[in-house]
Short mmCIF file of C-alpha atoms in Angstrom, two decimals:
data_model
loop_
_atom_site.label_atom_id
_atom_site.label_comp_id
_atom_site.label_asym_id
_atom_site.label_seq_id
_atom_site.Cartn_x
_atom_site.Cartn_y
_atom_site.Cartn_z
CA MET A 73 -0.12 -0.10 0.22
CA ASP A 74 1.20 3.63 -0.94
CA ILE A 75 -0.09 6.25 1.58
CA THR A 76 -0.22 8.66 -1.27
CA GLU A 77 -3.04 6.73 -2.36
CA PHE A 78 -5.30 8.35 0.28
CA ILE A 79 -7.36 11.15 -1.12
CA GLU A 80 -8.95 13.87 0.72
CA LEU A 81 -7.89 12.97 4.28
CA ILE A 82 -8.97 16.30 5.69
CA PRO A 83 -12.01 17.88 3.46
CA GLY A 84 -10.75 21.43 1.73
CA LEU A 85 -7.04 20.25 1.90
CA PRO A 86 -4.66 18.68 -0.65
CA SER A 87 -4.05 15.07 0.01
CA GLU A 88 -0.30 15.64 0.53
CA LEU A 89 -0.90 18.49 3.10
CA GLY A 90 -3.94 16.23 4.75
CA LEU A 91 -1.14 13.79 5.12
CA GLU A 92 1.41 16.02 6.78
CA CYS A 93 -1.49 17.22 9.11
CA LEU A 94 -1.89 13.81 10.39
CA THR A 95 1.58 12.96 10.45
CA ARG A 96 2.12 15.47 13.25
CA LEU A 97 -1.01 14.42 15.10
CA PRO A 98 0.48 13.46 18.59
CA HIS A 99 0.27 9.48 19.27
CA SER A 100 -1.88 10.47 22.47
CA LEU A 101 -4.53 10.94 19.93
CA HIS A 102 -4.20 8.42 17.79
CA ARG A 103 -7.00 6.03 19.53
CA VAL A 104 -9.62 9.09 19.04
CA ALA A 105 -8.52 9.52 15.29
CA LEU A 106 -8.75 5.85 14.59
CA ARG A 107 -12.58 6.65 15.06
CA VAL A 108 -13.13 9.67 12.95
CA CYS A 109 -13.62 7.56 9.56
CA SER A 110 -12.49 4.38 7.82
CA GLN A 111 -9.93 5.71 6.04
CA TRP A 112 -8.15 7.58 8.69
CA GLN A 113 -8.33 3.86 10.58
CA CYS A 114 -6.72 2.20 7.61
CA LEU A 115 -4.03 4.77 7.47
CA PHE A 116 -3.09 5.02 11.21
CA GLN A 117 -3.02 1.63 11.41
CA SER A 118 -0.68 1.04 8.45
CA ASP A 119 2.91 0.00 8.54
CA GLU A 120 3.42 2.60 5.83
CA PHE A 121 1.94 5.32 7.93
CA TYR A 122 4.44 4.15 10.87
CA SER A 123 7.58 4.22 8.42
CA HIS A 124 6.43 7.56 7.09
CA ARG A 125 6.41 9.14 10.55
CA LYS A 126 9.62 7.94 11.68
CA LYS A 127 11.44 8.67 8.62
CA THR A 128 10.02 12.37 8.96
CA GLY A 129 11.00 12.23 12.67
CA HIS A 130 7.28 12.26 14.16
CA THR A 131 7.58 9.43 16.12
CA ARG A 132 8.36 9.43 20.10
CA LYS A 133 10.56 7.09 22.10
CA LEU A 134 9.04 5.89 25.38
CA ALA A 135 10.63 3.63 27.84
CA CYS A 136 8.18 0.76 28.60
CA LEU A 137 8.98 -0.97 32.16
CA VAL A 138 7.87 -4.41 33.86
CA GLN A 139 7.07 -3.25 37.26
CA ALA A 140 5.58 -4.52 40.31
CA GLN A 141 1.92 -3.22 40.64
CA GLU A 142 0.33 -2.64 43.99
CA PRO A 143 -1.90 -5.55 44.89
CA PRO A 144 -6.02 -5.04 44.69
CA PRO A 145 -7.17 -3.99 47.91
CA HIS A 146 -9.06 -7.39 48.71
CA ASN A 147 -6.52 -9.61 47.16
CA GLU A 148 -7.11 -12.74 49.25
CA GLU A 149 -3.93 -14.85 47.87
CA LYS A 150 -1.15 -14.59 50.32
CA GLN A 151 1.96 -16.33 50.72
CA ALA A 152 3.16 -18.24 53.63
CA ASN A 153 4.50 -14.86 55.34
CA GLY A 154 1.25 -13.08 54.92
CA SER A 155 2.16 -10.80 52.01
CA SER A 156 0.63 -10.92 48.85
CA PRO A 157 2.56 -12.45 45.94
CA PRO A 158 4.18 -10.20 43.32
CA SER A 159 2.24 -8.94 40.19
CA TYR A 160 3.59 -7.22 37.70
CA GLY A 161 2.30 -5.43 34.63
CA ILE A 162 3.64 -2.91 31.86
CA THR A 163 4.48 0.69 32.63
CA VAL A 164 5.13 3.45 30.12
CA PHE A 165 7.09 6.33 30.69
CA ASP A 166 7.36 9.49 28.21
CA PRO A 167 10.87 11.23 28.83
CA GLU A 168 9.67 13.97 26.75
CA SER A 169 6.52 15.09 28.47
CA PHE A 170 7.14 13.29 32.17
CA VAL A 171 3.78 11.30 31.53
CA TRP A 172 3.30 7.60 33.50
CA ASP A 173 0.80 5.65 31.91
CA ARG A 174 -0.28 1.80 31.55
CA VAL A 175 -0.58 -0.85 28.76
CA ASP A 176 -3.67 -2.94 29.21
CA PRO A 177 -3.24 -6.36 30.80
CA VAL A 178 -2.27 -9.22 28.39
CA PRO A 179 -5.73 -11.12 28.52
CA GLU A 180 -4.53 -14.46 28.92
CA TYR A 181 -2.40 -13.05 32.38
CA SER A 182 -4.81 -10.29 33.33
CA SER A 183 -4.21 -10.41 37.39
CA GLY A 184 -0.21 -10.31 36.55
CA LEU A 185 2.52 -11.03 33.54
CA PRO A 186 4.65 -14.14 33.50
CA LEU A 187 7.39 -13.91 36.47
CA PHE A 188 10.56 -13.14 34.54
CA CYS A 189 9.35 -12.31 31.48
CA GLN A 190 11.39 -10.56 28.56
CA LEU A 191 10.26 -7.49 26.89
CA ALA A 192 11.48 -6.26 23.24
CA SER A 193 10.14 -3.62 21.03
CA CYS A 194 10.05 -3.68 17.34
CA GLU A 195 8.32 -1.53 14.54
CA GLY A 196 6.21 0.13 17.75
CA LYS A 197 5.02 -3.15 18.69
CA LEU A 198 5.60 -4.50 22.47
CA VAL A 199 6.91 -8.55 22.26
CA LEU A 200 6.38 -10.02 25.48
CA MET A 201 8.18 -13.55 25.55
CA GLY A 202 8.81 -16.43 28.13
CA GLY A 203 8.77 -16.27 31.78
CA TRP A 204 7.06 -18.44 34.42
CA ASP A 205 3.60 -19.03 34.81
CA PRO A 206 2.85 -17.00 38.10
CA ALA A 207 0.83 -20.06 39.31
CA SER A 208 2.85 -23.08 38.66
CA TYR A 209 6.10 -21.40 38.09
CA GLU A 210 6.51 -23.57 34.73
CA PRO A 211 8.66 -22.16 32.31
CA LEU A 212 6.59 -20.64 29.35
CA THR A 213 7.14 -20.24 25.51
CA ALA A 214 4.53 -17.96 25.12
CA VAL A 215 5.01 -14.75 23.08
CA PHE A 216 2.79 -11.79 23.07
CA VAL A 217 2.56 -8.79 20.84
CA TYR A 218 1.07 -5.64 21.72
CA ASP A 219 0.43 -2.93 18.88
CA PHE A 220 0.36 0.64 19.82
CA ARG A 221 -1.76 1.66 16.87
CA THR A 222 -4.53 -0.72 18.03
CA GLY A 223 -4.24 -0.81 21.50
CA GLU A 224 -4.38 -4.63 21.29
CA TRP A 225 -2.40 -7.44 22.20
CA ARG A 226 -2.25 -10.89 19.91
CA ARG A 227 -0.78 -14.18 20.56
CA GLY A 228 2.32 -14.47 18.50
CA ARG A 229 4.02 -18.03 17.64
CA ASP A 230 5.55 -19.76 20.44
CA MET A 231 9.52 -19.58 21.29
CA PRO A 232 10.86 -22.41 19.75
CA GLU A 233 12.84 -23.76 23.02
CA LYS A 234 11.72 -23.18 26.57
CA ARG A 235 14.32 -20.88 28.16
CA SER A 236 14.68 -18.46 31.05
CA PHE A 237 16.92 -15.51 31.93
CA PHE A 238 18.18 -15.23 28.16
CA ALA A 239 19.25 -11.74 26.79
CA THR A 240 17.22 -10.39 24.29
CA GLY A 241 17.21 -7.34 21.89
CA SER A 242 15.67 -5.75 18.75
CA GLY A 243 16.35 -4.18 15.32
CA ASN A 244 16.13 -4.61 11.65
CA GLY A 245 12.41 -5.64 11.83
CA ARG A 246 13.19 -8.53 14.28
CA VAL A 247 13.81 -9.47 17.98
CA TYR A 248 16.69 -11.46 18.92
CA VAL A 249 17.15 -14.15 21.63
CA ALA A 250 20.33 -15.71 22.86
CA GLY A 251 21.35 -18.06 25.80
CA GLY A 252 19.78 -18.52 29.04
CA HIS A 253 18.83 -21.81 30.43
CA ASP A 254 16.45 -24.51 29.78
CA GLU A 255 14.03 -26.36 32.17
CA ASN A 256 16.75 -28.44 33.56
CA LYS A 257 18.91 -25.46 34.25
CA ASN A 258 21.60 -26.22 31.14
CA ALA A 259 23.03 -22.93 30.36
CA LEU A 260 22.39 -22.25 26.52
CA ASN A 261 24.46 -20.84 23.98
CA THR A 262 21.86 -21.13 21.20
CA ALA A 263 20.07 -17.83 19.58
CA TRP A 264 16.86 -17.18 17.60
CA ALA A 265 15.40 -14.09 15.62
CA TYR A 266 11.87 -13.74 15.65
CA ASP A 267 9.90 -11.52 13.00
CA PRO A 268 6.71 -10.06 14.48
CA LYS A 269 5.35 -9.18 11.13
CA LYS A 270 5.50 -12.28 9.63
CA ASP A 271 5.06 -14.10 13.10
CA GLU A 272 8.33 -16.52 12.45
CA TRP A 273 11.20 -17.86 14.42
CA PHE A 274 14.44 -18.16 12.46
CA GLY A 275 17.48 -19.92 13.77
CA MET A 276 20.63 -18.54 14.20
CA ALA A 277 24.40 -19.57 14.66
CA PRO A 278 25.16 -20.16 18.24
CA MET A 279 27.37 -18.41 20.14
CA GLY A 280 30.78 -19.56 21.34
CA ARG A 281 29.99 -20.69 25.12
CA GLU A 282 27.05 -20.88 27.10
CA ARG A 283 25.73 -17.97 28.89
CA ASP A 284 23.32 -17.97 31.50
CA GLU A 285 21.51 -14.80 33.16
CA CYS A 286 23.29 -12.81 30.22
CA GLU A 287 21.75 -9.36 29.10
CA GLY A 288 21.15 -8.16 25.46
CA ALA A 289 21.14 -5.16 23.52
CA VAL A 290 21.35 -3.99 19.83
CA VAL A 291 23.64 -1.08 18.67
CA ASP A 292 24.18 0.00 15.17
CA GLY A 293 23.50 -3.42 13.59
CA GLU A 294 24.92 -5.71 16.69
CA PHE A 295 23.13 -7.49 19.01
CA TRP A 296 25.34 -7.67 22.29
CA VAL A 297 25.16 -10.44 24.68
CA VAL A 298 27.26 -9.46 28.15
CA SER A 299 28.38 -11.81 30.53
CA GLY A 300 26.59 -14.97 31.72
CA TYR A 301 28.00 -18.18 33.03
CA GLY A 302 27.91 -21.77 32.05
CA THR A 303 26.45 -24.76 33.17
CA GLU A 304 29.24 -25.66 35.43
CA ARG A 305 30.10 -22.40 36.67
CA GLN A 306 26.67 -21.42 38.45
CA GLY A 307 26.83 -17.71 39.31
CA ALA A 308 30.38 -17.42 37.90
CA PHE A 309 29.39 -14.29 35.75
CA ASP A 310 32.34 -13.63 33.07
CA GLY A 311 33.77 -10.46 32.16
CA SER A 312 33.18 -10.84 28.33
CA ALA A 313 30.41 -10.35 25.46
CA GLU A 314 29.59 -12.23 22.38
CA VAL A 315 28.45 -9.50 19.68
CA LEU A 316 26.34 -10.56 16.75
CA ASP A 317 26.90 -8.94 13.43
CA ILE A 318 22.96 -8.87 12.31
CA GLY A 319 24.33 -8.26 8.67
CA SER A 320 26.36 -11.23 8.21
CA GLY A 321 25.09 -13.52 11.11
CA GLN A 322 28.63 -14.04 12.44
CA TRP A 323 29.63 -14.04 16.43
CA ARG A 324 32.52 -12.31 17.74
CA ARG A 325 33.85 -12.42 21.43
CA VAL A 326 34.97 -9.07 23.10
CA ASP A 327 36.81 -9.57 26.43
CA GLY A 328 36.93 -6.97 29.27
CA VAL A 329 33.57 -5.36 29.10
CA TRP A 330 31.99 -6.35 32.31
CA GLU A 331 33.34 -6.53 36.14
CA PRO A 332 33.59 -10.51 36.60
CA GLY A 333 31.38 -12.18 38.96
CA ARG A 334 28.79 -8.92 38.84
CA CYS A 335 25.13 -9.95 37.51
CA PRO A 336 24.37 -7.84 34.37
CA ARG A 337 20.33 -8.43 34.45
CA SER A 338 18.58 -5.08 33.16
CA CYS A 339 21.68 -3.08 34.12
CA VAL A 340 23.71 -3.01 31.03
CA GLY A 341 23.77 -0.22 28.54
CA VAL A 342 25.90 -0.08 25.15
CA GLU A 343 27.07 3.28 23.64
CA LYS A 344 27.37 3.58 19.86
CA SER A 345 31.30 3.41 20.33
CA GLY A 346 30.95 0.17 21.66
CA LYS A 347 31.49 0.91 25.49
CA VAL A 348 29.25 -1.05 27.84
CA VAL A 349 27.94 0.99 30.64
CA ASN A 350 27.16 -0.51 33.84
CA TRP A 351 23.91 1.51 35.13
CA SER A 352 24.32 0.20 38.96
CA GLY A 353 27.63 2.35 38.86
CA VAL A 354 26.05 5.77 38.21
CA ASP A 355 25.25 6.58 41.58
CA PRO A 356 25.81 5.80 45.31
CA GLY A 357 22.15 5.50 45.45
CA LEU A 358 21.68 2.56 42.68
CA ARG A 359 23.06 -0.52 44.31
CA SER A 360 20.49 -3.17 44.55
CA GLY A 361 17.73 -4.14 41.69
CA VAL A 362 19.12 -1.85 39.26
CA CYS A 363 17.56 -1.47 36.26
CA GLY A 364 18.40 1.00 32.96
CA VAL A 365 16.38 1.81 29.74
CA THR A 366 18.07 3.83 26.96
CA VAL A 367 15.73 6.03 25.55
CA GLY A 368 17.31 8.04 22.53
CA SER A 369 20.08 10.29 24.05
CA ARG A 370 18.60 9.54 27.81
CA ALA A 371 18.45 6.52 29.76
CA LEU A 372 15.92 5.89 32.61
CA VAL A 373 17.46 4.07 35.61
CA THR A 374 15.91 2.71 38.84
CA GLY A 375 16.95 0.88 41.94
CA SER A 376 17.77 1.31 45.23
CA GLU A 377 20.46 1.97 47.72
CA TYR A 378 20.43 -1.51 49.33
CA GLU A 379 18.24 -4.86 48.94
CA GLY A 380 14.87 -4.81 50.67
CA SER A 381 14.62 -1.01 50.55
CA SER A 382 10.97 0.01 50.46
CA SER A 383 11.79 2.98 48.05
CA ASN A 384 13.10 2.83 44.53
CA GLY A 385 15.20 5.61 43.10
CA PHE A 386 13.99 6.82 39.49
CA TYR A 387 16.74 8.86 37.57
CA LEU A 388 16.74 10.23 34.33
CA ILE A 389 20.29 10.36 32.81
CA GLU A 390 21.62 12.43 30.04
CA MET A 391 24.19 10.44 27.89
CA GLU A 392 26.77 12.32 26.06
CA GLU A 393 29.55 10.10 24.25
CA GLY A 394 32.61 10.24 26.23
CA GLN A 395 31.64 12.51 28.75
CA LYS A 396 30.26 11.92 32.55
CA CYS A 397 26.45 11.18 32.71
CA LYS A 398 24.21 14.00 34.00
CA LEU A 399 21.54 12.44 36.55
CA LYS A 400 18.16 13.92 37.23
CA LYS A 401 16.19 12.59 40.51
CA MET A 402 12.93 12.15 39.44
CA SER A 403 9.55 12.41 41.64
CA VAL A 404 6.98 9.53 40.57
CA PRO A 405 3.49 9.75 40.86
CA ASP A 406 1.43 7.68 43.41
CA GLY A 407 1.14 4.02 41.82
CA PHE A 408 4.47 3.86 39.81
CA SER A 409 7.22 3.41 42.40
CA GLY A 410 7.30 -0.26 42.03
CA PHE A 411 10.34 -2.46 41.73
CA VAL A 412 11.11 -2.63 37.88
CA GLN A 413 12.24 -5.99 36.75
CA SER A 414 13.09 -5.32 33.00
CA GLY A 415 12.18 -2.90 30.12
CA CYS A 416 12.71 -1.82 26.68
CA CYS A 417 12.76 1.40 24.60
CA VAL A 418 9.47 1.68 21.96
CA GLU A 419 9.37 4.11 19.15
CA ILE A 420 5.58 5.06 18.55
#
């Protein structure tokens, strides 16, 4: 479909001018715009319109967080110690407007997301993968895709293998998955790519070594898989990374990019220069439960000073190549201060 085929999008205006007006419409108003007419609905939900907005610089980058939610007031499900079990949902933060919001729950998990699920973004969509069933703690292969254009979830094709605590990243229209461990706690070196548009999984060359509890990021056409450990070295986190050149499909090893022995989960950032950033080292108040999400030239980082702390700190960091990070501590609205398990950046 060619978006130039749409005619008289706004009565009285040439088609090209009408298209440019709608291109500049803030995303927060898109749900209302979908109901104006069938032509607008077809336009706003098309891949071509998304590509046009992205090409002309009218998309916006947001942070999406897998975040602990406050339990409902009459929650009767209790753990042995009398507390309610953790329940997770998806929080959306806009670093431009400082607006916090929620994504509607996954229909199959309306009371809380799978534990330790992974979140990635691709072409304006969220891809939720894996995790453990919150009732049985069984590892899942389920994939769910959320489209910001429609505000709806759909079930995607299941992951080819059961795996937990794997690395993920997205680029070139695909989501990349590598490492983690299987249902028998065996560390993995296998890797896959998921195309949300085609709803298909593709096998990739395996990494050179097993990497359980590794962390992933995609930067400039490369999928970085940082640290992790092998089956026989439980908890002995490695200081190296393996980097996939997405174009050629070849892996290379990079040594000395991470502090050996330190868990990288959710606190790894990679600059365009290839420098790996440890978000847990940017401020003394960030020592436990650290999670960082790069959002354009900024990063949203959250964590606490010590394990078991009842309060999380939220920081917005201005990232400049070769310069010290500038931190700004934020106040967070009620209901959005919960522990953040993981997150990703989505461009909508």
